[in-house]
PDB file of C-alpha atoms in Angstrom:
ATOM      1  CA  UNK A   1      -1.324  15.458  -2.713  1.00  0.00           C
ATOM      2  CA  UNK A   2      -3.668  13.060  -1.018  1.00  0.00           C
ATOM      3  CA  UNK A   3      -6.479  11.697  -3.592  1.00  0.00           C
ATOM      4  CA  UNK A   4      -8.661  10.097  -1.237  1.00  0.00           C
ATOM      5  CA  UNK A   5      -8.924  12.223   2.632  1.00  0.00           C
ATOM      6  CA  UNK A   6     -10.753  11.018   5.481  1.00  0.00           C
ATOM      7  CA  UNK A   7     -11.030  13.763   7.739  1.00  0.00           C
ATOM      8  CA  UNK A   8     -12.245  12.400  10.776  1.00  0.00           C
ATOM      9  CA  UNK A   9      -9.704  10.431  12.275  1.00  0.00           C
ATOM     10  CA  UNK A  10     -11.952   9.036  14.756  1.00  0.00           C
ATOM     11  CA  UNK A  11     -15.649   8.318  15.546  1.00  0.00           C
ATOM     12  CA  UNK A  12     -17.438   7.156  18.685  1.00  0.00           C
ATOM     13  CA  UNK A  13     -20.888   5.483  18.478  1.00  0.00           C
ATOM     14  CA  UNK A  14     -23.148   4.431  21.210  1.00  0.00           C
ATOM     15  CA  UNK A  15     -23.798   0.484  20.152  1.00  0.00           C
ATOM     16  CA  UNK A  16     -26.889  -0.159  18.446  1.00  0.00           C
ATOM     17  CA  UNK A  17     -26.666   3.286  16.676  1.00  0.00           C
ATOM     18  CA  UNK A  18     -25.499   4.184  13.200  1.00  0.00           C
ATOM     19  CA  UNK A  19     -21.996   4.693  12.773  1.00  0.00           C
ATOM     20  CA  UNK A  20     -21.275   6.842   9.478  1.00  0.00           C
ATOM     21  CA  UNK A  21     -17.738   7.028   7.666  1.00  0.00           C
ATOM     22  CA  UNK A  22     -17.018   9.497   5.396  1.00  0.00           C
ATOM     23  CA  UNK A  23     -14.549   9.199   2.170  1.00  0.00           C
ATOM     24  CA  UNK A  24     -13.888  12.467  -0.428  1.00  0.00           C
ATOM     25  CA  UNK A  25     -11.578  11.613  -3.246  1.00  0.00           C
ATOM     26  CA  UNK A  26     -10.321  14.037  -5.808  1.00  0.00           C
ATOM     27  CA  UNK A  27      -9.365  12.142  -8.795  1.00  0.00           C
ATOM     28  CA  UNK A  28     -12.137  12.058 -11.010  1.00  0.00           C
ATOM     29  CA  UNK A  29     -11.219   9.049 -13.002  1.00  0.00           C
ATOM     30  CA  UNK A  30     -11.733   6.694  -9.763  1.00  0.00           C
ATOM     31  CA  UNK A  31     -14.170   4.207 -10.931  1.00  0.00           C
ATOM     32  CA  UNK A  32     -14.023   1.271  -8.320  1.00  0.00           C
ATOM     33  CA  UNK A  33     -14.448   2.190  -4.394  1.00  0.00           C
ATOM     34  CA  UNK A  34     -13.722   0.094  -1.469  1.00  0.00           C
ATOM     35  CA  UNK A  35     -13.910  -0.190   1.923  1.00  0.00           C
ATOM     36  CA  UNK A  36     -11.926  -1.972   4.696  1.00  0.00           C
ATOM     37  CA  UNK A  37     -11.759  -2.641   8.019  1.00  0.00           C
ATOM     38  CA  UNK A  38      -8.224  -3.060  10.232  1.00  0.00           C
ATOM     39  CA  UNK A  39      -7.803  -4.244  13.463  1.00  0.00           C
ATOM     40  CA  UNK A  40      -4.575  -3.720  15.190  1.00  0.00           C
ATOM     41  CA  UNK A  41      -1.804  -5.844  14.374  1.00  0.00           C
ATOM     42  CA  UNK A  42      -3.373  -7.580  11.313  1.00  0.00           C
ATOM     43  CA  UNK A  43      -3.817  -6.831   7.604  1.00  0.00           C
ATOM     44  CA  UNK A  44      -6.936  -5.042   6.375  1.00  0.00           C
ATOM     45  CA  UNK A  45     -10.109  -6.965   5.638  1.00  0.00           C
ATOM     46  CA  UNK A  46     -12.089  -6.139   2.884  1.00  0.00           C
ATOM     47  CA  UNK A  47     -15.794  -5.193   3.589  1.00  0.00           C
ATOM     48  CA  UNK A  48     -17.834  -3.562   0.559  1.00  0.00           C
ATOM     49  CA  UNK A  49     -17.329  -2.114  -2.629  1.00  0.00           C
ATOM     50  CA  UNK A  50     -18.993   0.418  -5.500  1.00  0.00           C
ATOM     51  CA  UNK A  51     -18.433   0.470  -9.054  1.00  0.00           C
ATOM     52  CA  UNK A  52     -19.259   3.918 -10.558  1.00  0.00           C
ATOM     53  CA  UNK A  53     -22.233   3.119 -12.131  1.00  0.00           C
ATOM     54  CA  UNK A  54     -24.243   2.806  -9.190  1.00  0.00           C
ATOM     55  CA  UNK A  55     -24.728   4.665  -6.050  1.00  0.00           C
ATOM     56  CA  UNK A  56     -25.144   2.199  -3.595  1.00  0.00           C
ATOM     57  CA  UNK A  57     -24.526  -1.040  -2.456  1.00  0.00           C
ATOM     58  CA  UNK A  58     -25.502  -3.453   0.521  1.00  0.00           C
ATOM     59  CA  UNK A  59     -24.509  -6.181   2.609  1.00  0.00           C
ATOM     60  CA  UNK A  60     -25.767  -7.066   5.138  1.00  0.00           C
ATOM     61  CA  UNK A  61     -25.575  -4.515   8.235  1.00  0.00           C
ATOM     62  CA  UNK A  62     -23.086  -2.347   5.892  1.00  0.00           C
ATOM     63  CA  UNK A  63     -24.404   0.004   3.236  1.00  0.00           C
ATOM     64  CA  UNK A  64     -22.296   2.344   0.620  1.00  0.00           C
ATOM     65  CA  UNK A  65     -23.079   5.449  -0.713  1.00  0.00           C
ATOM     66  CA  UNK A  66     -21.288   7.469  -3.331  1.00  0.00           C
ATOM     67  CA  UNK A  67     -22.155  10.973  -5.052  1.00  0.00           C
ATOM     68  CA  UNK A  68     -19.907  11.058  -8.050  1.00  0.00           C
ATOM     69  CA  UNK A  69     -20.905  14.421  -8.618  1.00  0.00           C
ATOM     70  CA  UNK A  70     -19.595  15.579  -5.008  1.00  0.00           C
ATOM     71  CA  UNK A  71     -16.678  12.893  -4.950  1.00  0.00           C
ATOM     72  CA  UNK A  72     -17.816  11.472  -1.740  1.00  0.00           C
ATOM     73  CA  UNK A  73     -18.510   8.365  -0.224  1.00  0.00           C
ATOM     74  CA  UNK A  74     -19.861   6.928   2.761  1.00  0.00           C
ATOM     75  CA  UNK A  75     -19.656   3.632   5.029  1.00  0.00           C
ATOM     76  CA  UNK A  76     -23.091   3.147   6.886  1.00  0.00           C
ATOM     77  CA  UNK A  77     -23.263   0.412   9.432  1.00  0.00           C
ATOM     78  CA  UNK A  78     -26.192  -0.062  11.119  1.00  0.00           C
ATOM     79  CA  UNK A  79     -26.724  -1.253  13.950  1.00  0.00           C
ATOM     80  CA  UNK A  80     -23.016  -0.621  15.189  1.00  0.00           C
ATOM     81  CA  UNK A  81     -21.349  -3.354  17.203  1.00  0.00           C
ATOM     82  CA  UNK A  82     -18.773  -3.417  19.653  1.00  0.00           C
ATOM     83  CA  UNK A  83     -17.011  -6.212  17.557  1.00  0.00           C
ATOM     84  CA  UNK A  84     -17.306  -3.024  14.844  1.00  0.00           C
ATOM     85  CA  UNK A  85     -14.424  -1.427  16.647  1.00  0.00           C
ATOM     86  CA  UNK A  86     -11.818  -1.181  14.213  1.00  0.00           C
ATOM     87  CA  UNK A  87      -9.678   1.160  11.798  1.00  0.00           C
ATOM     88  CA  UNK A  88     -11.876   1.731   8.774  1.00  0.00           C
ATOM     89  CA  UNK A  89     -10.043   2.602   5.409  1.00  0.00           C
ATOM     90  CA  UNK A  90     -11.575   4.397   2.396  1.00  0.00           C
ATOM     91  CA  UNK A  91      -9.759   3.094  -0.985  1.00  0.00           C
ATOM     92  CA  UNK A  92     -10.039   3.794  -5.263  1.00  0.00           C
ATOM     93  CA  UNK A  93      -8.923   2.642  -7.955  1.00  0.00           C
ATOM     94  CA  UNK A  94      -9.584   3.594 -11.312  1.00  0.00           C
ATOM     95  CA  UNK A  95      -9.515   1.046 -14.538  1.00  0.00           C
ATOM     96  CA  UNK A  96      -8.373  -2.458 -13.909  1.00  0.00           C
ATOM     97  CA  UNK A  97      -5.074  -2.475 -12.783  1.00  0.00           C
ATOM     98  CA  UNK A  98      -5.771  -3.218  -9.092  1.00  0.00           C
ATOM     99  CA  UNK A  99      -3.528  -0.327  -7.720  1.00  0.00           C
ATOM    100  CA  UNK A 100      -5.861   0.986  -4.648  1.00  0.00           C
ATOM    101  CA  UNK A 101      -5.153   4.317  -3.364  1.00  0.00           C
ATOM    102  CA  UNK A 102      -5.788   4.643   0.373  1.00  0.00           C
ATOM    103  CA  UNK A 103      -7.202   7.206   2.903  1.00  0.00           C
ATOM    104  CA  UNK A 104      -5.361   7.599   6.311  1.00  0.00           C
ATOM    105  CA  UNK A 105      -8.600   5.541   8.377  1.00  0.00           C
ATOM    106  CA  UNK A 106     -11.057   6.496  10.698  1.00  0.00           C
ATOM    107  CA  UNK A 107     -10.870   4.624  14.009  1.00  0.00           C
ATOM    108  CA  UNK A 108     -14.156   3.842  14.963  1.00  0.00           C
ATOM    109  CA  UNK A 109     -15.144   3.077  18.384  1.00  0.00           C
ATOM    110  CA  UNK A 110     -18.386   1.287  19.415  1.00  0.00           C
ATOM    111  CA  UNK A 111     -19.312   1.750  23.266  1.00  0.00           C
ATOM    112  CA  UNK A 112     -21.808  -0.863  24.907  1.00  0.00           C
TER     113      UNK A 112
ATOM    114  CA  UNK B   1      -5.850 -21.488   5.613  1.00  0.00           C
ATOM    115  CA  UNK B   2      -6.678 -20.529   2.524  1.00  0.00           C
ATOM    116  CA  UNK B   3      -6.310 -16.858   2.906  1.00  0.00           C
ATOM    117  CA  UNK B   4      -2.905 -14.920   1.786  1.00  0.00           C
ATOM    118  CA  UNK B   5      -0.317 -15.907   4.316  1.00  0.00           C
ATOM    119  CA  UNK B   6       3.457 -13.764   4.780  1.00  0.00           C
ATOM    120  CA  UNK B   7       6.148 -14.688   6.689  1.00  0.00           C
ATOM    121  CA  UNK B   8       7.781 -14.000   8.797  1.00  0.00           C
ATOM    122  CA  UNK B   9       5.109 -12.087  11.192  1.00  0.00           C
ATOM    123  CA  UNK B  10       7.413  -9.866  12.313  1.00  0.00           C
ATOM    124  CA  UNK B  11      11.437  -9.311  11.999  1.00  0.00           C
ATOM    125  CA  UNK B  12      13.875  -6.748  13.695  1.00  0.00           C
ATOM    126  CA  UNK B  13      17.006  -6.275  11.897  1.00  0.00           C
ATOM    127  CA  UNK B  14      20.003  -4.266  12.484  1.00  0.00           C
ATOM    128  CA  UNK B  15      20.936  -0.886  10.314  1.00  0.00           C
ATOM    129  CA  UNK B  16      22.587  -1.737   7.081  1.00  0.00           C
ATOM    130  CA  UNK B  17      21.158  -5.011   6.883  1.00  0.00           C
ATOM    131  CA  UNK B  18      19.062  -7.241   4.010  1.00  0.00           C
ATOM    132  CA  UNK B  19      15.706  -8.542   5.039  1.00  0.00           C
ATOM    133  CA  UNK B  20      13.108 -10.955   2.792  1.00  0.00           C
ATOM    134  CA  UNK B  21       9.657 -11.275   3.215  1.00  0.00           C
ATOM    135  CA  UNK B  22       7.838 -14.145   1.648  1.00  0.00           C
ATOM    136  CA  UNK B  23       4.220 -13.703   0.403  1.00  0.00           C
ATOM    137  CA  UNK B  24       1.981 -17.169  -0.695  1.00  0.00           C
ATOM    138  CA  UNK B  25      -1.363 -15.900  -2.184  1.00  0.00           C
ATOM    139  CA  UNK B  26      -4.655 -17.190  -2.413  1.00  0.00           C
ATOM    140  CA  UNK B  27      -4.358 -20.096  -4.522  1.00  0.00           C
ATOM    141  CA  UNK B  28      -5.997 -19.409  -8.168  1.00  0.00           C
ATOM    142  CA  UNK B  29      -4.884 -15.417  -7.740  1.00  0.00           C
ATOM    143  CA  UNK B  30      -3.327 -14.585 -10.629  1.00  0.00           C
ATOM    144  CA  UNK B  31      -2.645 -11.041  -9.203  1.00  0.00           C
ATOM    145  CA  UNK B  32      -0.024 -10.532  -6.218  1.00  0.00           C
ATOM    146  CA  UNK B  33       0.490  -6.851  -4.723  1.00  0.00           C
ATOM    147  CA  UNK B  34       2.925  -5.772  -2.308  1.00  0.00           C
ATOM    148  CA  UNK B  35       1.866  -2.219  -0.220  1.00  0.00           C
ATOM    149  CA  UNK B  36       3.519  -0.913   2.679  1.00  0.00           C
ATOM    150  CA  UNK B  37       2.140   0.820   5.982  1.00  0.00           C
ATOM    151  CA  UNK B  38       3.648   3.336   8.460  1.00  0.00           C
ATOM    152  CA  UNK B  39       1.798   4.690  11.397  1.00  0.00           C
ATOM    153  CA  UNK B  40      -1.025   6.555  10.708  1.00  0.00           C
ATOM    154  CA  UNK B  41      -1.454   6.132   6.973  1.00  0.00           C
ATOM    155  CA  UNK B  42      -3.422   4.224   5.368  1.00  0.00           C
ATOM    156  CA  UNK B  43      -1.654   1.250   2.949  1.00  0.00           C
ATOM    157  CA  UNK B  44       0.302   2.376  -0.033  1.00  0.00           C
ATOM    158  CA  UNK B  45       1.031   0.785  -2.773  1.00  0.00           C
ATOM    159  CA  UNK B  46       4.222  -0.650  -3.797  1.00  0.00           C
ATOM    160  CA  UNK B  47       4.400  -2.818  -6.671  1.00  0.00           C
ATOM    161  CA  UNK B  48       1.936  -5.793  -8.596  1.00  0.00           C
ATOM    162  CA  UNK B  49       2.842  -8.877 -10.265  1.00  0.00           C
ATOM    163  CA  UNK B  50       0.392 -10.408 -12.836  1.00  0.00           C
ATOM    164  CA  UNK B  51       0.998 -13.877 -13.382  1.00  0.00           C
ATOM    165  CA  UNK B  52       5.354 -14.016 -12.811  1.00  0.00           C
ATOM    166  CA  UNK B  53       5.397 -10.227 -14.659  1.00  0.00           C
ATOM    167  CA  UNK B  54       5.749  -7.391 -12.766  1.00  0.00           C
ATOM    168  CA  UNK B  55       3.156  -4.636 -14.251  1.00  0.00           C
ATOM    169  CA  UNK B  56       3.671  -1.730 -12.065  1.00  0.00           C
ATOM    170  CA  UNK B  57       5.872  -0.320  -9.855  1.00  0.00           C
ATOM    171  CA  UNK B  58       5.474   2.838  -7.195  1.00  0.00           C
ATOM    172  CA  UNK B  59       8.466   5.288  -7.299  1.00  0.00           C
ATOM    173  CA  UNK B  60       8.429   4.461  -3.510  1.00  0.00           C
ATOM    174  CA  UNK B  61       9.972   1.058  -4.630  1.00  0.00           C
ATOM    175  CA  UNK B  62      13.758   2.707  -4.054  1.00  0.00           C
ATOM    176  CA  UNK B  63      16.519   0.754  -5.623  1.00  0.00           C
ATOM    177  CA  UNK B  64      17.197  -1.209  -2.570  1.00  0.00           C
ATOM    178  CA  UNK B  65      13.794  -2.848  -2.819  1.00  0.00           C
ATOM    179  CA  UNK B  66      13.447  -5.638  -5.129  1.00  0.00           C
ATOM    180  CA  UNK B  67      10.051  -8.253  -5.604  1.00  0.00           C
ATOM    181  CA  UNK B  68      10.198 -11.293  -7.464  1.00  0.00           C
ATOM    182  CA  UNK B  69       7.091 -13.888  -8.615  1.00  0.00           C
ATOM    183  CA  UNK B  70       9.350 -16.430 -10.591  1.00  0.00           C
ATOM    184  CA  UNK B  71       6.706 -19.045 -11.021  1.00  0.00           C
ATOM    185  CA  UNK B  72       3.806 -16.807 -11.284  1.00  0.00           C
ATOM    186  CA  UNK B  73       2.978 -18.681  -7.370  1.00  0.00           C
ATOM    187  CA  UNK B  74       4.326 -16.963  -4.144  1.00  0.00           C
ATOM    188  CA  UNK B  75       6.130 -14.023  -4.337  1.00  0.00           C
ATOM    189  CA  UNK B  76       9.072 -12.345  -1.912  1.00  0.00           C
ATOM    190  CA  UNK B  77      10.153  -8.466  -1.593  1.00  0.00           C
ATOM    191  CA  UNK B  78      13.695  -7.915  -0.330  1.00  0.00           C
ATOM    192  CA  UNK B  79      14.767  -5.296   1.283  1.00  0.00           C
ATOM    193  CA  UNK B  80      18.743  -4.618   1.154  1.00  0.00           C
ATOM    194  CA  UNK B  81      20.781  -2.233   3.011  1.00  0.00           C
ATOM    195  CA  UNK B  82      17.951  -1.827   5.217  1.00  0.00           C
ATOM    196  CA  UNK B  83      17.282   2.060   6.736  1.00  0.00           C
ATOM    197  CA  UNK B  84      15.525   3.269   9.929  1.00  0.00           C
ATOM    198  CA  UNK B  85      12.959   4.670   7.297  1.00  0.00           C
ATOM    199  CA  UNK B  86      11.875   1.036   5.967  1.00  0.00           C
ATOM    200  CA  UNK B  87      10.237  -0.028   9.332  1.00  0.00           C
ATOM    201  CA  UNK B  88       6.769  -0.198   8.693  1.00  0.00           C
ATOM    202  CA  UNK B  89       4.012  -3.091   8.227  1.00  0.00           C
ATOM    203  CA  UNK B  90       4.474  -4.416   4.699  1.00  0.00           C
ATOM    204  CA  UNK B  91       1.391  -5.812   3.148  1.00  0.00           C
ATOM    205  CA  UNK B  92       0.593  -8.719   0.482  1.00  0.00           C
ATOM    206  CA  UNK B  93      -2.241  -9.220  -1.446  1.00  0.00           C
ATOM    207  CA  UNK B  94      -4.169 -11.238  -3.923  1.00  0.00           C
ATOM    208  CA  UNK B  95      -6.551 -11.033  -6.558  1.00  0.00           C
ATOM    209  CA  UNK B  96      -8.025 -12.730  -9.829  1.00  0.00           C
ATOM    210  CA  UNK B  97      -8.303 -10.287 -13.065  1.00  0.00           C
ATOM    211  CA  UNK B  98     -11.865 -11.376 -13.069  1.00  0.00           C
ATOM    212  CA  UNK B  99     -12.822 -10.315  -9.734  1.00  0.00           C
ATOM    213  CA  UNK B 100     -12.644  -6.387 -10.686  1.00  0.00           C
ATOM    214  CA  UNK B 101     -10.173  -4.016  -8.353  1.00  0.00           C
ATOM    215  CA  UNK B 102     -11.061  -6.296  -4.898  1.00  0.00           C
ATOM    216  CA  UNK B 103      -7.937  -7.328  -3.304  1.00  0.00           C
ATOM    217  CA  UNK B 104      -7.398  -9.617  -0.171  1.00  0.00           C
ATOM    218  CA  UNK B 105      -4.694  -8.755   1.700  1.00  0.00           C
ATOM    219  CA  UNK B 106      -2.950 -10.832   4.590  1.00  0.00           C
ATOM    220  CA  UNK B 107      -2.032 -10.242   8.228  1.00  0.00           C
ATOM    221  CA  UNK B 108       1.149  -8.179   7.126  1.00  0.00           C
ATOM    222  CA  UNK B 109       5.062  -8.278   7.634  1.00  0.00           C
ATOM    223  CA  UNK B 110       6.127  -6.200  11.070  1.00  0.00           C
ATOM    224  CA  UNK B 111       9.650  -5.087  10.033  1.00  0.00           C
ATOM    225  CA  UNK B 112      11.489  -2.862  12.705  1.00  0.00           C
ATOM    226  CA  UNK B 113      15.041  -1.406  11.777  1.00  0.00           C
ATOM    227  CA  UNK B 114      17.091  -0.685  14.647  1.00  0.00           C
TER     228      UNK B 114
END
């Protein structure tokens, strides 16, 4: 059974819009959300992260949102790049331990 | 470089044969993770070393796949008896225990079985 889903595998954004990711997990003991980004032949790069206790977080042009009470989370990058192009992966963990559990990625592509 | 750096980049190997990937983390990590990735899915996790102990392993981590962190520094997974199956991108990563669940992974292993 798949704990965290992303169900879009891909997205397509006009540059200079919004580009929205989406993340549902089903484990309810996931207290630590991440994001990352993956370009083709490399590892993934981490991006942002949530603890539990809050329900959103910044940096820069990347924002994330989670609902605990719907188990979903969301990447927001505004405005999108081309250089934004990129496999996006949603990940959890819960306590310390540092074991992530991974989506399958959304491929996001960012047109000029 | 000061980023986690695996080697080799990428290795074909033959059917029935042993393979070793090396993995040097960031320096001051006290946490080293191993995770695999086939095409399509998203990493998955294969095993974590804490210091030179190894804390957790997946039941993905078959009995031909052993890791080692003798010195608590760099780490290396070896694959033995190698199947079509194993080919996939195998991942390292670091962390410190103080940094929360954030893990830095590097540019991956490319294995291909043939």
């Amino acid at each position: 059974d798949q704990q965290v889903k992303q169900n879009s595998p891909s997205l397509s954004v006009q540059e200079g819009r919004i580009s929205i990711l989406n993340c549902d997990y089903t484990n309810s003991m996931f207290d630590y959300f991440l994001w990352y980004k993956k370009y083709p032949a490399e590892g993934p790069t981490f991006l942002i992260s949530i603890s539990s206790i809050k329900d959103k977080n910044e940096d820069g042009r990347f924002t994330v949102f989670l609902n605990k009470s719907a188990k979903h989370l969301s990447l927001h990058i505004v405005p999108s790049q081309p250089g934004d192009s990129a496999v996006y992966f949603c990940a959890a963990s819960r306590g310390s331990q540092g074991n992530l559990i991974f989506g399958k990625g959304t491929k996001l592509s960012v047109k000029p | 470089d000061t980023g986690v750096s695996q080697d080799p980049r990428h290795k074909i190997t033959k059917r029935g044969q042993n393979v070793t990937f090396r993995c040097d983390p960031i320096s001051e990590h006290n946490r080293l993770y191993w995770y695999r990735q086939t095409l399509g899915q998203g990493p998955e996790f294969l095993t974590y070393f804490q210091n030179e102990a190894q804390l957790e392993k997946s039941r993905l981590l078959s009995d031909r796949f052993s890791a080692e962190r003798p010195k608590g520094s760099f780490s290396t997974l070896e694959i033995q008896r190698t199947e079509q199956g194993d080919s996939a991108m195998y991942l390292c990563a670091s962390s410190r225990t103080d940094s929360g669940n954030t893990i830095y992974f590097g540019e991956g292993s490319w294995l291909t079985v043939v």
